[in-house]
CSV table of C-alpha atoms in Angstrom, one decimal:
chain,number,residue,atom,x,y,z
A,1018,UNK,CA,95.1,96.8,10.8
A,1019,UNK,CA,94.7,93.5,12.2
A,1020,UNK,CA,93.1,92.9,16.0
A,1021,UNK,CA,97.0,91.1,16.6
A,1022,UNK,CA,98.1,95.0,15.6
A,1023,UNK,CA,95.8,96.8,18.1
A,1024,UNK,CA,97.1,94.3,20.7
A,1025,UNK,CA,100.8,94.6,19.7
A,1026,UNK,CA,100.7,98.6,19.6
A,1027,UNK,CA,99.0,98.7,23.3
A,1028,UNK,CA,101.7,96.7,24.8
A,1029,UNK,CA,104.4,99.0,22.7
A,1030,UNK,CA,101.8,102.4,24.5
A,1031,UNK,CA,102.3,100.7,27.7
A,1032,UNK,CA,106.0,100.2,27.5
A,1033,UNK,CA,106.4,103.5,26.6
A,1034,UNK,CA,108.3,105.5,29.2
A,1035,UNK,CA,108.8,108.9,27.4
A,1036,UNK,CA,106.0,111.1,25.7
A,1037,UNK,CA,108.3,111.4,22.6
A,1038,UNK,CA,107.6,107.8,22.2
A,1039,UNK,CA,103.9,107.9,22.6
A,1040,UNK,CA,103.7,110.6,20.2
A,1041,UNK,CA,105.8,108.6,17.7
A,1042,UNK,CA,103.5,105.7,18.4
A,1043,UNK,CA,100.1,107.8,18.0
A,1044,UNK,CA,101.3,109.9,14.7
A,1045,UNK,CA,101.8,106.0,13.3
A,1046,UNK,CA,98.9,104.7,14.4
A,1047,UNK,CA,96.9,107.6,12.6
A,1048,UNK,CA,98.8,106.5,9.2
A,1049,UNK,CA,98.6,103.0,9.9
A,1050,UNK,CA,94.6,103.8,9.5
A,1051,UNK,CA,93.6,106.7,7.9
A,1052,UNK,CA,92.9,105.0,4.6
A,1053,UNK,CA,91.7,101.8,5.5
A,1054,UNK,CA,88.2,101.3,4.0
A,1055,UNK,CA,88.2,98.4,5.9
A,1056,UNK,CA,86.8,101.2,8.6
A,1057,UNK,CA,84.0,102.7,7.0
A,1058,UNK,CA,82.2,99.5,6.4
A,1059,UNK,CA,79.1,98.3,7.8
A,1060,UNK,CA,79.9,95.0,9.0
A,1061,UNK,CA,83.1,96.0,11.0
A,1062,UNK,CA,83.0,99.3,11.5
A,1063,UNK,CA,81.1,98.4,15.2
A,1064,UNK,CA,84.8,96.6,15.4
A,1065,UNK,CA,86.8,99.5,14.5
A,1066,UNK,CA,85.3,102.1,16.8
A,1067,UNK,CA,85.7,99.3,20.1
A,1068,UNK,CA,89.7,99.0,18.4
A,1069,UNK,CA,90.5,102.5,17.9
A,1070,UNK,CA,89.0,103.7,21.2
A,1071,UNK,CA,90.8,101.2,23.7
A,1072,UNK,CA,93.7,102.5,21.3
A,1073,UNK,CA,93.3,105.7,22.9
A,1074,UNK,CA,92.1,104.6,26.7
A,1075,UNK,CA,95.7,103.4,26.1
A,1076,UNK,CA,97.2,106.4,25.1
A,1077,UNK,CA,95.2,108.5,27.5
A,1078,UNK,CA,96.0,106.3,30.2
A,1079,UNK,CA,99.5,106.1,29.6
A,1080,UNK,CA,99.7,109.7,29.4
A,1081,UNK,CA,98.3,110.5,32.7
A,1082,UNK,CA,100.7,107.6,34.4
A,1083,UNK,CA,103.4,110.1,33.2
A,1084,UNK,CA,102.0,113.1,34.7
A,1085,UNK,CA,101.8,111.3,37.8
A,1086,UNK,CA,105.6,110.1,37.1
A,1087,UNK,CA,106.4,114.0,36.5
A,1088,UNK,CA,104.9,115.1,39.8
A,1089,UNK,CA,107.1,112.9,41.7
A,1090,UNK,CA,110.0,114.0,39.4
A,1091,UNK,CA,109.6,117.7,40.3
A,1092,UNK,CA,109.7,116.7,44.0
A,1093,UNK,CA,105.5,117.2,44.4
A,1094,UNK,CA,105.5,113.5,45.5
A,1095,UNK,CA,102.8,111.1,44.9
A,1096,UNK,CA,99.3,111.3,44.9
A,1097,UNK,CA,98.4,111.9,48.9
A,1098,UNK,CA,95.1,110.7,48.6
A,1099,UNK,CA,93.0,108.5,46.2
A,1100,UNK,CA,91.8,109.8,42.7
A,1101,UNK,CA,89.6,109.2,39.9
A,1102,UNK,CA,90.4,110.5,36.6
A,1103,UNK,CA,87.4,110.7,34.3
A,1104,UNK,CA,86.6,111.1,30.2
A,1105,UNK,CA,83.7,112.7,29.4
A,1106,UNK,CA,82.1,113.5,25.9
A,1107,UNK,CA,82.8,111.1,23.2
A,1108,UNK,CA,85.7,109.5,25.0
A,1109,UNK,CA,83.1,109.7,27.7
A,1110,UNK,CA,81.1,107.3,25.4
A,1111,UNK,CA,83.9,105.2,23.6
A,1112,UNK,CA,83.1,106.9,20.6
A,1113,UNK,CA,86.1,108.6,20.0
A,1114,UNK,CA,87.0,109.1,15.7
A,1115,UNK,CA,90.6,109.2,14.7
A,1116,UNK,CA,90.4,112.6,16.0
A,1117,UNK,CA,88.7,114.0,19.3
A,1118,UNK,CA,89.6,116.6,21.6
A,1119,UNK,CA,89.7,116.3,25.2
A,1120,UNK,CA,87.2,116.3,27.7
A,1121,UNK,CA,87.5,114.9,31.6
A,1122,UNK,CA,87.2,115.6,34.9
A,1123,UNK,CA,89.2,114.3,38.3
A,1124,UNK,CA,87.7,113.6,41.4
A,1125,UNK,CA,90.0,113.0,44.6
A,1126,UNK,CA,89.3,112.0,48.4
A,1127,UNK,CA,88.7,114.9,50.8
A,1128,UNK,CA,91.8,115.4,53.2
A,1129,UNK,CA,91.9,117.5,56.3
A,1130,UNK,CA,94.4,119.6,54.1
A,1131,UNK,CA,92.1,121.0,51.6
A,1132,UNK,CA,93.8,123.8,50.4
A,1133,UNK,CA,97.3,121.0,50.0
A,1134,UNK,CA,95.2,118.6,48.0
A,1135,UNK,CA,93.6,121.2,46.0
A,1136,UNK,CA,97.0,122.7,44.5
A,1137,UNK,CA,98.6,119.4,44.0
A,1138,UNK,CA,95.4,118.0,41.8
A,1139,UNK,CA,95.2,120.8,40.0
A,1140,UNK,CA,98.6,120.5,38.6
A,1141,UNK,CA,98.6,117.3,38.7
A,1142,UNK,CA,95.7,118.0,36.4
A,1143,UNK,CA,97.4,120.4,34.0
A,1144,UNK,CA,100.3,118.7,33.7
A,1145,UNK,CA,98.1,115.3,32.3
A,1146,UNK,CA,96.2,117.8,30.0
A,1147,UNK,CA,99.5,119.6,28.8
A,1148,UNK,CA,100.9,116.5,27.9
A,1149,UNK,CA,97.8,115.2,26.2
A,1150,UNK,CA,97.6,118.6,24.2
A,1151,UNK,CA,101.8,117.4,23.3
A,1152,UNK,CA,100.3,114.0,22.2
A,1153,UNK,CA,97.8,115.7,19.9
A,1154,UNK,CA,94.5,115.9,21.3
A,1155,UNK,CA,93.3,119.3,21.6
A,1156,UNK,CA,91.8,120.9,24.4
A,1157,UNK,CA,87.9,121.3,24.9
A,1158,UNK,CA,86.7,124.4,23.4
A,1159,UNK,CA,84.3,124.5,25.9
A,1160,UNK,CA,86.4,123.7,29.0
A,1161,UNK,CA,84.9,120.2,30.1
A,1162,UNK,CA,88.3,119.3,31.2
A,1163,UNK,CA,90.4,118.5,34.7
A,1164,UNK,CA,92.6,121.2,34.5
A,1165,UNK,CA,89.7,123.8,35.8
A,1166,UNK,CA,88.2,124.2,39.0
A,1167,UNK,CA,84.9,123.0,37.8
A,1168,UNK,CA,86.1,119.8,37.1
A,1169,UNK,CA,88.8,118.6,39.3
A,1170,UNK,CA,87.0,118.7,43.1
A,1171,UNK,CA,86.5,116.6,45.8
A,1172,UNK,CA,84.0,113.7,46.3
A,1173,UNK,CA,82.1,115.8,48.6
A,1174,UNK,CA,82.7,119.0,46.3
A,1175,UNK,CA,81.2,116.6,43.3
A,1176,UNK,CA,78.1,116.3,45.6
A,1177,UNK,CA,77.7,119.5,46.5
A,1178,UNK,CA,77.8,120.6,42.6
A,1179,UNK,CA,75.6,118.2,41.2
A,1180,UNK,CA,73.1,119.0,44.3
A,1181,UNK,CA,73.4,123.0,42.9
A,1182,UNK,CA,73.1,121.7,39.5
A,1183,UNK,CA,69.7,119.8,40.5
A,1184,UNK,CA,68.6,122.7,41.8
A,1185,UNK,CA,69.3,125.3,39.7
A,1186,UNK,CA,68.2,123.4,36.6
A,1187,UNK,CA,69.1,126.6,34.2
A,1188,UNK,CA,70.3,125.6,30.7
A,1189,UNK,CA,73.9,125.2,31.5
A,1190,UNK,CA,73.2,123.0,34.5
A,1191,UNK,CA,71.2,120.6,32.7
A,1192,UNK,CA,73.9,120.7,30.2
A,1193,UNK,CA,76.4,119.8,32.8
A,1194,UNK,CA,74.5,116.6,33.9
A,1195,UNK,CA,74.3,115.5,30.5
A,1196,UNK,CA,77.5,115.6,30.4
A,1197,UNK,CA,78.3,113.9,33.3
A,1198,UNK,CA,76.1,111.2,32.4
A,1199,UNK,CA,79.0,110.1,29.8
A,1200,UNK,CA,81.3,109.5,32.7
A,1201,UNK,CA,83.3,107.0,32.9
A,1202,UNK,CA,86.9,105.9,34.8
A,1203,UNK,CA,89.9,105.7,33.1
A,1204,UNK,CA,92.7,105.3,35.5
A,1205,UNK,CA,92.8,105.5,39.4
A,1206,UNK,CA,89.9,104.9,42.1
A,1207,UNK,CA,87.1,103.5,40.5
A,1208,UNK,CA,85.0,103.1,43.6
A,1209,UNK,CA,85.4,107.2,44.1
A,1210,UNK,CA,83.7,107.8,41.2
A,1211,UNK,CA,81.3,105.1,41.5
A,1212,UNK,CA,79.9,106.7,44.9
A,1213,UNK,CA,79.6,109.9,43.1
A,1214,UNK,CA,78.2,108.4,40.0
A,1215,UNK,CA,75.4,106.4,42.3
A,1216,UNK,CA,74.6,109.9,44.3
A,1217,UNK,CA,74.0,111.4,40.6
A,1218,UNK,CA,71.4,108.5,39.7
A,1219,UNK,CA,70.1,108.9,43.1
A,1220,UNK,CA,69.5,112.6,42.7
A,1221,UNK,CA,68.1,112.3,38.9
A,1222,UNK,CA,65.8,109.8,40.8
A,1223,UNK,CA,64.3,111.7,43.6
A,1224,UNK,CA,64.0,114.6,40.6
A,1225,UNK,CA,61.8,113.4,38.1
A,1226,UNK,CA,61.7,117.3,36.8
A,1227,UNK,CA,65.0,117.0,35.7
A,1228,UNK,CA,64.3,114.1,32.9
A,1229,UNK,CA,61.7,117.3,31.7
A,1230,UNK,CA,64.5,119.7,31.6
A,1231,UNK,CA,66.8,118.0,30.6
A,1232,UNK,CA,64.5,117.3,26.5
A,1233,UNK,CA,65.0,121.2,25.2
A,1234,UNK,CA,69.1,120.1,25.1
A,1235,UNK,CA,68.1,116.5,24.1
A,1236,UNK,CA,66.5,117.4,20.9
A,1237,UNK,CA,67.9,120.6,20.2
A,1238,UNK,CA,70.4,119.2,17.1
A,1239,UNK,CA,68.0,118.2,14.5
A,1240,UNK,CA,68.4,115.4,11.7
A,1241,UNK,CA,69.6,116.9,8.2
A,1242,UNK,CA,67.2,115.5,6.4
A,1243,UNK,CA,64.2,118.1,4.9
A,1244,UNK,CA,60.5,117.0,4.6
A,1245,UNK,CA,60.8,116.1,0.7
A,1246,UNK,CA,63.8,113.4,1.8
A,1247,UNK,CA,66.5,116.1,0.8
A,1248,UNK,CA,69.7,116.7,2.6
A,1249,UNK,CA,69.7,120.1,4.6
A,1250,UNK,CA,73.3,121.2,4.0
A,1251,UNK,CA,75.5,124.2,4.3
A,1252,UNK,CA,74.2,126.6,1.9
A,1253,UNK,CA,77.4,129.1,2.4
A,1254,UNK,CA,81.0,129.2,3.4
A,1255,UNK,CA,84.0,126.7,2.7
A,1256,UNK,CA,81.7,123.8,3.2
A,1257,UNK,CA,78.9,124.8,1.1
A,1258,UNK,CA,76.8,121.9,-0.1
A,1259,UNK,CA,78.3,119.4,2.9
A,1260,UNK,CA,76.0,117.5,5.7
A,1261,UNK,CA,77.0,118.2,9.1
A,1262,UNK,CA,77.7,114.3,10.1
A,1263,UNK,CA,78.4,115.1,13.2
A,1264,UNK,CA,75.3,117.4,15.0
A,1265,UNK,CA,72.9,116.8,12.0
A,1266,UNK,CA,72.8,112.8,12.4
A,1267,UNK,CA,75.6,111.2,15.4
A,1268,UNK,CA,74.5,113.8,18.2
A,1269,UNK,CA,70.8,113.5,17.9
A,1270,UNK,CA,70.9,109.7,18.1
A,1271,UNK,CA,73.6,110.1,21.2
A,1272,UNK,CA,70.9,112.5,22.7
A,1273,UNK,CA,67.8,110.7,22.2
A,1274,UNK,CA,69.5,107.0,22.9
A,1275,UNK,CA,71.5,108.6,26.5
A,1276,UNK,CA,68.0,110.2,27.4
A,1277,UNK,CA,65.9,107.2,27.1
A,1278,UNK,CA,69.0,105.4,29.3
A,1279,UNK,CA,68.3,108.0,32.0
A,1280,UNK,CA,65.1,107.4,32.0
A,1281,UNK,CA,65.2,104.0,32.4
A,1282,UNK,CA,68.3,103.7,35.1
A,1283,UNK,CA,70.6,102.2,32.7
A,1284,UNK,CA,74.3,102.7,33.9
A,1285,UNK,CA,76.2,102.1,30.7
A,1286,UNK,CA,77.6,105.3,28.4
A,1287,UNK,CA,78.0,103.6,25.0
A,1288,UNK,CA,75.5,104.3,23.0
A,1289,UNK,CA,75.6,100.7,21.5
A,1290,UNK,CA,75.7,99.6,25.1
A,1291,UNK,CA,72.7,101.9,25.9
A,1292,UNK,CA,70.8,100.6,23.3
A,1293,UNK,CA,71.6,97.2,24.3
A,1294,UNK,CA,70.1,98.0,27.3
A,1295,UNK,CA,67.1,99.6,26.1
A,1296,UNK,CA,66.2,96.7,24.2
A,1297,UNK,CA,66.5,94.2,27.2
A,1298,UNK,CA,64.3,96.4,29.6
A,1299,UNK,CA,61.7,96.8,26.5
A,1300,UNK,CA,61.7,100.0,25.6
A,1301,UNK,CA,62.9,99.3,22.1
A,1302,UNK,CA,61.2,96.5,20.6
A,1303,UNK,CA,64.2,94.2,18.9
A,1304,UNK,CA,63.4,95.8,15.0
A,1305,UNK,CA,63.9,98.9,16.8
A,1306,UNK,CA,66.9,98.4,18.1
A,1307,UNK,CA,68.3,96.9,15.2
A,1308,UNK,CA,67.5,99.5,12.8
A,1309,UNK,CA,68.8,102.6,15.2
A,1310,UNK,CA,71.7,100.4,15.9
A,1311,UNK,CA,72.3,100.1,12.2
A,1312,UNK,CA,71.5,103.8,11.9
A,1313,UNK,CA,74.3,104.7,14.2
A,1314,UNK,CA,76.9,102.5,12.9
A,1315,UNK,CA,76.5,104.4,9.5
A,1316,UNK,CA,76.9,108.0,11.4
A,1317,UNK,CA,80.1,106.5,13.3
A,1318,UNK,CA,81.1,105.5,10.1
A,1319,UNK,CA,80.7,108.6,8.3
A,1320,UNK,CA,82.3,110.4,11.1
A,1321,UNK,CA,85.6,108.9,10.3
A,1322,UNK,CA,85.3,108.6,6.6
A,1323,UNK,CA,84.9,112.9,7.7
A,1324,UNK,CA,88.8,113.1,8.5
A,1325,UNK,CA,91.0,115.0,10.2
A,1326,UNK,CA,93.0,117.9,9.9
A,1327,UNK,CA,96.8,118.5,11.8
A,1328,UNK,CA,96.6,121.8,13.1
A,1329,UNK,CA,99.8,123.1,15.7
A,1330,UNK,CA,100.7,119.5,16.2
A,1331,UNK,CA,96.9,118.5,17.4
A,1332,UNK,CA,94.8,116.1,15.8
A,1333,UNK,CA,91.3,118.2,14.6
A,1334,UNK,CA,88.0,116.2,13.2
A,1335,UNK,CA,86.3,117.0,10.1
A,1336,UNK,CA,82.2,117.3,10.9
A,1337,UNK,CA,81.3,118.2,7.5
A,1338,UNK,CA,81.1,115.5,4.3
A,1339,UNK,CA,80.2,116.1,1.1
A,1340,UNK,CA,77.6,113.9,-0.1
A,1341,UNK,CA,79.4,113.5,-3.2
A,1342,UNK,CA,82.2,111.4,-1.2
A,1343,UNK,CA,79.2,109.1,-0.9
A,1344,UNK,CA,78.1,106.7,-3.4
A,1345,UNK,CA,74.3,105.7,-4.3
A,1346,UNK,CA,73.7,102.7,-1.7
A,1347,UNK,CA,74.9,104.6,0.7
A,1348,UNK,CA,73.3,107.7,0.2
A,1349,UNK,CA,69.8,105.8,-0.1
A,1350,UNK,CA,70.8,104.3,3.2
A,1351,UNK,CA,71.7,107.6,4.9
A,1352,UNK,CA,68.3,108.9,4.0
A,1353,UNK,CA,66.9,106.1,5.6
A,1354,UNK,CA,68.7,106.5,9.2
A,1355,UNK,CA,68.3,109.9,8.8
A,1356,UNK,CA,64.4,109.2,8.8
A,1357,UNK,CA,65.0,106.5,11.4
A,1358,UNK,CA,66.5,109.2,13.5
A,1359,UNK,CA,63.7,111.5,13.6
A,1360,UNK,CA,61.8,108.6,14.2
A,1361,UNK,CA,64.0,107.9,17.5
A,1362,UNK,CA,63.9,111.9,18.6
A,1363,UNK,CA,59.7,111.3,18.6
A,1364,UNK,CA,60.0,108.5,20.5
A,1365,UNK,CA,61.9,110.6,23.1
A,1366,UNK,CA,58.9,113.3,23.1
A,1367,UNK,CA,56.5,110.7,23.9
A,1368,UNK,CA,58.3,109.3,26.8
A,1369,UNK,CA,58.7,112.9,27.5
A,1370,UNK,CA,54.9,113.4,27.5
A,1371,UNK,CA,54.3,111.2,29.4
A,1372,UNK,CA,56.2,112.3,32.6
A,1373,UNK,CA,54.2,115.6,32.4
């Protein structure tokens, strides 16, 4: 798929005015690609991954246009304030593969008529996730999306919940302000959630504890490789002798690279981007960052070499690969970024030691 594709099929998204036809369009677009080796190689698969995800910015963009359009349809009128509609996670990141469920959040401007407001976002909220679900990206199993209460507030209702989150610093607190740290805007008010995004830096600032906290979740997913340079797979079940490509190399390089970003103030949520930026402020010598940007390229790549499944009309990611699927360079060379990886999680702990 040529870059004169990717641009043609986002002009066809954005023409699109019913979600039979994005559907359509994303079910070909999956074809289109699917068996393209083109993808899973190390020279463009950097590329691939920046193609494929403004491919679904696109389609998640469009999507939500239409929920507005529905609103107004069913006589709930248009949006009576400003909003912000945010992806979090791996869209979060512009790391989505071929197949990645959703996770977002919505922020809109307070109103002296809260309890108005409140109901119309909220279905305004379901509505775009309903018709994202229709599109084929599943919902979050974990609920990190704008269609609950936790996630679709007010600016001042984002404050006050990062504020309690700060303070209450339990597991799934921290866990929240990770994930919030992947924010980004895809369609509406940018400046709404740029104000909350700075009043999260400048809380994480004035809390230094919170960089402490926030290592148990950091390292918690540990590199699959064993201490005699052996994969650590799945000993039973379906997948039995697979790697986990996903939380055994990809999340513990997301982890380690986004904590090291928080640390040092850097705004971006790529992970390419972060590194970028950890290599221009000096905390990653050049080498460094070219060998754990190499390192990630290979997990994105495996990732969608992984696959997907089509389960109840929804697109659902494989995390599991058989290193069998792999030949000899590149097994050799996942050994190596595997190392490289636990490499990257001590450099985390050593930042990490020195705060305390």
């Amino acid at each position: 798929m040529e870059v004169e594709t990717f641009v043609k099929l986002k002009k066809m998204i954005d023409d699109a005015d019913q979600l039979t036809q994005l559907r359509s369009l994303r079910d070909q677009f999956q074809l289109s690609i699917q068996h393209n080796e083109q993808m899973v190689h190390k020279d463009s698969i950097a590329n691939w991954n920046f193609q494929i995800n403004e491919v679904h910015d696109a389609f998640i963009a469009k999507t939500i246009a239409l929920a507005e359009l529905r609103m107004v349809g069913e006589g709930l009128g248009p949006p009576p304030t400003s909003y912000s509609y945010l992806l979090l996670g791996s869209a979060g990141r512009s790391e989505q593969t071929l197949a990645s469920d959703q996770d977002s959040a919505m922020i809109y401007e307070d109103t002296d008529d809260a309890e108005a407001s409140r109901h119309y976002y909220r279905t305004f909220a379901s509505y775009a996730v309903s018709m994202l679900i229709e599109l084929g990206y599943p919902p979050c199993d974990g609920k990190v999306q704008s269609n609950e209460s936790l996630w679709c507030q007010t600016e001042a209702e984002w404050k006050a919940k990062l504020d309690h989150w700060y303070e209450d610093a339990s597991w799934e607190s921290i866990r929240y302000l990770l994930i919030v740290a992947d924010a980004r805007c895809i369609v509406g008010d940018d400046s709404l959630f740029s104000r909350v995004r700075t009043y999260y830096r400048e809380g994480l600032a004035a809390r230094p504890h919170i960089l402490e906290r926030m290592i148990e979740n950091t390292v918690q997913h540990k590199m699959l490789l064993g201490v005699f340079g052996q994969f650590i797979t799945d000993r039973y079940g379906e997948h039995v002798g697979s790697i986990d490509v996903k939380y055994g190399s990809y999340i513990p390089i997301v982890n380690s690279v986004r904590w090291l970003a928080l640390d040092s103030g850097i705004l971006q949520t790529s992970t390419l981007e972060r590194m970028e930026g950890l290599q221009e402020d000096g905390v990653l010598t050049f080498q460094e960052y070219a060998d754990y940007r190499d390192a990630f390229l290979q997990m994105l790549s495996l990732r969608l070499k992984a696959g997907y499944r089509i389960e109840n009309g929804m697109y659902e990611g494989f995390s599991k690969l058989h290193p069998k699927r792999l030949d000899s360079d590149e097994i050799k060379r996942l050994k190596k970024n595997l190392r490289l990886g636990k490499e990257l999680q001590r450099l985390v702990l050593k930042k990490f030691a020195r705060l305390k």
